CSV table of C-alpha atoms in Angstrom, one decimal:
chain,number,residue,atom,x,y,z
Y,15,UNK,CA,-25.7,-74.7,-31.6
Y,16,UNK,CA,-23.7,-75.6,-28.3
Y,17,UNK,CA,-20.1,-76.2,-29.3
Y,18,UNK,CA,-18.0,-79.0,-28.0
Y,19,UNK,CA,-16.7,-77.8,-24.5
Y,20,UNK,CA,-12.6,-76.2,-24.4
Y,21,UNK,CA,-10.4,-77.5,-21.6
Y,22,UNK,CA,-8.7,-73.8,-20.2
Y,23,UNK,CA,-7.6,-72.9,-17.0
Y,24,UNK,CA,-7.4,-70.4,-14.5
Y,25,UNK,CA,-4.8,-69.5,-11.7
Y,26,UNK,CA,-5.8,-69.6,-7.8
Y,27,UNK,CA,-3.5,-69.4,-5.2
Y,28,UNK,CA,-0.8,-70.3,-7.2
Y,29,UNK,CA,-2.3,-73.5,-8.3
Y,30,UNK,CA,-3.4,-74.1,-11.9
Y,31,UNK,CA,-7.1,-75.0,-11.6
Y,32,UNK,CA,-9.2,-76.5,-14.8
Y,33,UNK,CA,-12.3,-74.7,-16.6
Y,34,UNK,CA,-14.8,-76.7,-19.2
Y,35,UNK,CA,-16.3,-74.2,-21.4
Y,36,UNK,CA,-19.1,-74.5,-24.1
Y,37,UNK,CA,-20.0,-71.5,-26.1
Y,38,UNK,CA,-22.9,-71.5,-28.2
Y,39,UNK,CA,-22.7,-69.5,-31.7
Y,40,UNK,CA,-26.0,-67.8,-31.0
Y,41,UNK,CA,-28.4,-67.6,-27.5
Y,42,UNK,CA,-30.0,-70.8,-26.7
Y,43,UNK,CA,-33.4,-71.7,-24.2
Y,44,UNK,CA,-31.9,-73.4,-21.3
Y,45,UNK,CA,-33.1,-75.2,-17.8
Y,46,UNK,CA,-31.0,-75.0,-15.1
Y,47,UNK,CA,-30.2,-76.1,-11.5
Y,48,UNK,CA,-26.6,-74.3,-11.3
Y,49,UNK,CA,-25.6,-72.2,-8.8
Y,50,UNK,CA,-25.3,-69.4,-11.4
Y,51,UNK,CA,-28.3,-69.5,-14.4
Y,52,UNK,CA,-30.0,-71.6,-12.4
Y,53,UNK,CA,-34.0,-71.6,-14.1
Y,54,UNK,CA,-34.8,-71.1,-17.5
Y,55,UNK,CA,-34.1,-68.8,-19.8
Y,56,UNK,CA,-31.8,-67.6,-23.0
Y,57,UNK,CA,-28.1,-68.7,-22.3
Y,58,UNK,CA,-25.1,-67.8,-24.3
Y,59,UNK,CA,-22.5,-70.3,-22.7
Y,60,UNK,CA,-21.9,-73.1,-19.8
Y,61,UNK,CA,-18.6,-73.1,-17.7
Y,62,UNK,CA,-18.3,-76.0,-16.0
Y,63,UNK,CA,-15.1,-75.2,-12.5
Y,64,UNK,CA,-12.9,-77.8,-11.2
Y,65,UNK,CA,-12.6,-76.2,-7.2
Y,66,UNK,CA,-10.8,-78.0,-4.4
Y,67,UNK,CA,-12.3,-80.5,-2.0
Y,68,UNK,CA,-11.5,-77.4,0.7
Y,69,UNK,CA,-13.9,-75.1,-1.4
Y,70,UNK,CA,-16.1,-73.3,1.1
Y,71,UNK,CA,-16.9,-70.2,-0.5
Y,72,UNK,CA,-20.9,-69.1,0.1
Y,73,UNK,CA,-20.9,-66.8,-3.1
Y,74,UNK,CA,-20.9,-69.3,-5.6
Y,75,UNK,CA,-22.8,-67.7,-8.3
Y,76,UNK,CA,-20.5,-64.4,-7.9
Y,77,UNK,CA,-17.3,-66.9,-8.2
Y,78,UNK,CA,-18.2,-68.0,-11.2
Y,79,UNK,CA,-19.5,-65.0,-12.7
Y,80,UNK,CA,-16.0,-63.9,-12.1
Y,81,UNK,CA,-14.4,-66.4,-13.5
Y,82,UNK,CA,-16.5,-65.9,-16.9
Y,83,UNK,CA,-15.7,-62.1,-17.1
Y,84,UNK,CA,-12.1,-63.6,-16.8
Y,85,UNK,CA,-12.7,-65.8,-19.7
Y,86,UNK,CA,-14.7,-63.0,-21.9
Y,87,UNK,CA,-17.5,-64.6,-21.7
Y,88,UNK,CA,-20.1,-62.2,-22.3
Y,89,UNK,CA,-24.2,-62.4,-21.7
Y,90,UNK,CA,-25.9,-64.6,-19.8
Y,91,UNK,CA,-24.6,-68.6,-19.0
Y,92,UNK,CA,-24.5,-71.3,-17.1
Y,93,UNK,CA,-22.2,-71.9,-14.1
Y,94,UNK,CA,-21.3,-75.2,-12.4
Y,95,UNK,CA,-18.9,-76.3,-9.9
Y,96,UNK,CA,-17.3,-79.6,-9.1
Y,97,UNK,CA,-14.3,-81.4,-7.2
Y,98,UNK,CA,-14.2,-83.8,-10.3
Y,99,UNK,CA,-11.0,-82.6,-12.5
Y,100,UNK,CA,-13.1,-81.4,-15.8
Y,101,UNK,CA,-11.0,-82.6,-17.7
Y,102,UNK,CA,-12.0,-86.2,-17.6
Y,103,UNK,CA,-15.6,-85.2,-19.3
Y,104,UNK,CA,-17.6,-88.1,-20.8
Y,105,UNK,CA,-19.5,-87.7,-23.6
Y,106,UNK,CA,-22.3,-88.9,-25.8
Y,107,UNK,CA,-24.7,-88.9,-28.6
Y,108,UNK,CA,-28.0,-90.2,-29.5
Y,109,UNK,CA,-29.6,-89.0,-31.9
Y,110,UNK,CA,-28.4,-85.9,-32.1
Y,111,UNK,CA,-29.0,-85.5,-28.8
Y,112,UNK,CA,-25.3,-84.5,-27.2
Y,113,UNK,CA,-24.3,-85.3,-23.3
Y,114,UNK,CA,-21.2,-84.3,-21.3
Y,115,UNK,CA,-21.0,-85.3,-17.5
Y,116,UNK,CA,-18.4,-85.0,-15.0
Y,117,UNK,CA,-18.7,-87.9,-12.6
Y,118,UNK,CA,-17.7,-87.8,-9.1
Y,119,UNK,CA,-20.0,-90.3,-6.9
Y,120,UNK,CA,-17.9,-90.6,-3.8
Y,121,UNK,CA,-20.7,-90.0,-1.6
Y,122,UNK,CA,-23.9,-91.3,-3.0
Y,123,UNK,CA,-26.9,-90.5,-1.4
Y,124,UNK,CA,-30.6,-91.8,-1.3
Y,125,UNK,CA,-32.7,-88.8,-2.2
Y,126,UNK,CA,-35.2,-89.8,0.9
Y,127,UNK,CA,-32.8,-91.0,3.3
Y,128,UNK,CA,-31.8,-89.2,6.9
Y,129,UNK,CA,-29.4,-86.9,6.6
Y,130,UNK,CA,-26.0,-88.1,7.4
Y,131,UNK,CA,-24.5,-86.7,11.0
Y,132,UNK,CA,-21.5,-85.5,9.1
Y,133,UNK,CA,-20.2,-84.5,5.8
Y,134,UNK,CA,-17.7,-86.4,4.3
Y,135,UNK,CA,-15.0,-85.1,1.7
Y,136,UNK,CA,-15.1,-87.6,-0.7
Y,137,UNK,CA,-15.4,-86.9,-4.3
Y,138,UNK,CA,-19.1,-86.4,-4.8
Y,139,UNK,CA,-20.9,-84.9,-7.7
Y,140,UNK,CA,-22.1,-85.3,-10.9
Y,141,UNK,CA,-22.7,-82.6,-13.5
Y,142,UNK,CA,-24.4,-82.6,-17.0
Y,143,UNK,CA,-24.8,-80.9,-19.7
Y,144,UNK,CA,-27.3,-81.9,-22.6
Y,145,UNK,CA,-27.7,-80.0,-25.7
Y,146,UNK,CA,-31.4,-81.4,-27.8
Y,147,UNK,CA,-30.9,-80.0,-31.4
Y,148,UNK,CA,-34.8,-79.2,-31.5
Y,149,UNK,CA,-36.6,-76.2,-29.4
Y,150,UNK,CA,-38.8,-77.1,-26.3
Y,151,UNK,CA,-41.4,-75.8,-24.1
Y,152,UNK,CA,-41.0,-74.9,-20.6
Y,153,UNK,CA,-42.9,-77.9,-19.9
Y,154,UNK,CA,-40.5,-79.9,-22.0
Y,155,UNK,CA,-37.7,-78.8,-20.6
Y,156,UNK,CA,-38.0,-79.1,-17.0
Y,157,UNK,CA,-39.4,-82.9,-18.1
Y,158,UNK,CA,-36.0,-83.0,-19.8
Y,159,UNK,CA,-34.3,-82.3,-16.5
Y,160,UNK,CA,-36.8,-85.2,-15.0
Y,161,UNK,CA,-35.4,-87.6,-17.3
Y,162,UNK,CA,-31.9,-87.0,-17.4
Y,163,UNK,CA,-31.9,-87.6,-13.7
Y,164,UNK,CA,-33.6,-90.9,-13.9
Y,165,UNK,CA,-31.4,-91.9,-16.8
Y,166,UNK,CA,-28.4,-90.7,-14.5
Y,167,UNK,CA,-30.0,-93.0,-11.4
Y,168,UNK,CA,-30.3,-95.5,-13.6
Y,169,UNK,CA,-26.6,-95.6,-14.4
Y,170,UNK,CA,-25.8,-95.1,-10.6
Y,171,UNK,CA,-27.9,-98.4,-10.0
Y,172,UNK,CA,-26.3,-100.2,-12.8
Y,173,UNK,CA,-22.6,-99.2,-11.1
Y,174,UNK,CA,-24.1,-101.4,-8.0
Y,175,UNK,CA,-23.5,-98.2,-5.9
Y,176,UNK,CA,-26.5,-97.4,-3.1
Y,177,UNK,CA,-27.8,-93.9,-4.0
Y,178,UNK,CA,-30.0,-92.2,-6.5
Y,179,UNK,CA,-27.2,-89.5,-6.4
Y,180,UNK,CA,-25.0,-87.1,-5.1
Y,181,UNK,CA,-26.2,-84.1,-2.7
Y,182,UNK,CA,-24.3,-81.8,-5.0
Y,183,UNK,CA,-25.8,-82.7,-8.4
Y,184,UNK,CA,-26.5,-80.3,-11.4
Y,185,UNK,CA,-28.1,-80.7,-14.8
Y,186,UNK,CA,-28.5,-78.1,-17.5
Y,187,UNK,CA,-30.5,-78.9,-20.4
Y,188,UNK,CA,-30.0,-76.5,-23.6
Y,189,UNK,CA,-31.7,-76.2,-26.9
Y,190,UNK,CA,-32.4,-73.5,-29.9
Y,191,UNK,CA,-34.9,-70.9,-29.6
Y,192,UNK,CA,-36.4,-70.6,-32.9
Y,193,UNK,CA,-38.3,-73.8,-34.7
Y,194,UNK,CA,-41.0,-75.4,-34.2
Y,195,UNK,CA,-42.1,-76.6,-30.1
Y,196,UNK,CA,-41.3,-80.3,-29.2
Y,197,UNK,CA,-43.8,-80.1,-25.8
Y,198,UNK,CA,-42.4,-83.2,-24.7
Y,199,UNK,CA,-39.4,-84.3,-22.7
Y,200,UNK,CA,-40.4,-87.6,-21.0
Y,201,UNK,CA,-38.1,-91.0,-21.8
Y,202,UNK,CA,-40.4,-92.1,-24.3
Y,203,UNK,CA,-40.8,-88.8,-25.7
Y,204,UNK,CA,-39.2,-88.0,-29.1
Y,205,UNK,CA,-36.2,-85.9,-28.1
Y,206,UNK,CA,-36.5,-87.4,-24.2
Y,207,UNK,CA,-35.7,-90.7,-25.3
Y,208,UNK,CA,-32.0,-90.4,-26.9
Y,209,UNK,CA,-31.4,-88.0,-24.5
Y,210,UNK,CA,-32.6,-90.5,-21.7
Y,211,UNK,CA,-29.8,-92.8,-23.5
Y,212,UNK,CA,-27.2,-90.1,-23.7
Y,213,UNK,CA,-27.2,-89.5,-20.1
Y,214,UNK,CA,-27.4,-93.0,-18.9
Y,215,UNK,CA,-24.4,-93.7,-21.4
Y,216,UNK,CA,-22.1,-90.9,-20.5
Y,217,UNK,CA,-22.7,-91.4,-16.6
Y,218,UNK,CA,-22.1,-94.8,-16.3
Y,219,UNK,CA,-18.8,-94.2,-18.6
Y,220,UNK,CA,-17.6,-91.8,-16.1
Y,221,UNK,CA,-18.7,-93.7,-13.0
Y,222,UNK,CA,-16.9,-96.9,-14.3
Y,223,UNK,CA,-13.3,-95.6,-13.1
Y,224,UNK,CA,-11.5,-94.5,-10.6
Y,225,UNK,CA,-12.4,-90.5,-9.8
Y,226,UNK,CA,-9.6,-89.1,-7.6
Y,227,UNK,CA,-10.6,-85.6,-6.5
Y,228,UNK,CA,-8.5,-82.6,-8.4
Y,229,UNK,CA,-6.7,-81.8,-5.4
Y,230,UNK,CA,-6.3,-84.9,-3.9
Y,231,UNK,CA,-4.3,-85.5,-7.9
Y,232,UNK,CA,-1.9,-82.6,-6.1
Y,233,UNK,CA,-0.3,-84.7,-3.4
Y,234,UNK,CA,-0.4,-87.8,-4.7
């Protein structure tokens, strides 16, 4: 089981950044696209990092294994990073399928379109974390990921915003080890569907209001 995330903090230059953390009360099967976990395998626990706009660190992975020794956090997990303060989370449940996403679409993108000539600092990306309370095959899984980010361009259409995403996006789909094999995730799937509804739910919450950037919050 994947417990509701904790709100926690860590210090950085003598600025009090925010940490979203779910622990799990035993290992779960998890798909991944984060920097650190990324792939599938067993997973004990997700951080999810609130980092400033400025963040230009290329170790990633070794940041935020860093900051989960600093939190005890012990195995193998999930790490995510985001200019979205964590602390404004969205989440749902279908189901008992359960969704949390952090929602920062300042710079939507069209997957297929040229890349832009410059980057551009606006708030932009969108993070989710699904827990499906049934176990699911590899091939379930990574069509678990398939459908999240439909359901999440789906939501990102619905907002009347022009992009299927954000450059920066991340999903992590997690689920229990033991029981018997769903080998479906697809919308119209039986655990792919309310977690197709989930998604769609919590990111258009989170994209219907204002996101200011963590440390833009600092000056105002």
């Amino acid at each position: 089981m994947l417990s509701e995330p904790s709100l926690t903090s860590r210090v950085e230059n003598g600025q009090r950044i925010p940490l979203l953390v779910w622990r799990t009360d035993g290992p779960l099967r998890a798909v991944s696209s984060g920097p650190l976990g990324g792939g599938i395998g067993v997973r004990r626990w997700v951080l999810n990092a609130t980092v400033p706009m400025s963040y230009d660190r290329d170790d990633p992975a070794e940041h935020l294994a860093a900051l989960a020794a600093d939190l005890a956090l012990d195995g193998p997990g999930v790490g995510l990073l985001t200019g979205v303060d964590v602390a404004e989370v969205v989440a749902r449940t279908d189901t008992g399928v359960r969704a949390w996403a952090t929602v920062g679409l300042g710079t939507p993108v069209l997957a297929a379109a040229p890349a832009p000539t410059a980057l551009t600092q606006h708030v932009g990306t969108v993070n989710i974390v699904v827990y499906v309370p049934a176990r699911l095959a590899d091939s379930a899984l990574v069509n678990a990921v398939a459908t999240a980010t439909e359901a999440k361009t789906q939501a990102i259409s619905e907002l009347g915003l022009p992009g299927t995403g954000t450059p920066t996006d991340s999903v992590t789909v997690l689920c229990p080890v033991d029981g018997p094999e769903a080998t479906y995730g697809g919308p119209r799937s039986t655990w792919g569907a309310p977690l197709a509804r989930a998604v769609h739910a919590a990111v258009l919450a989170g994209g219907d209001r204002l996101v200011v950037p963590w440390s833009d919050q600092l000056t105002g």
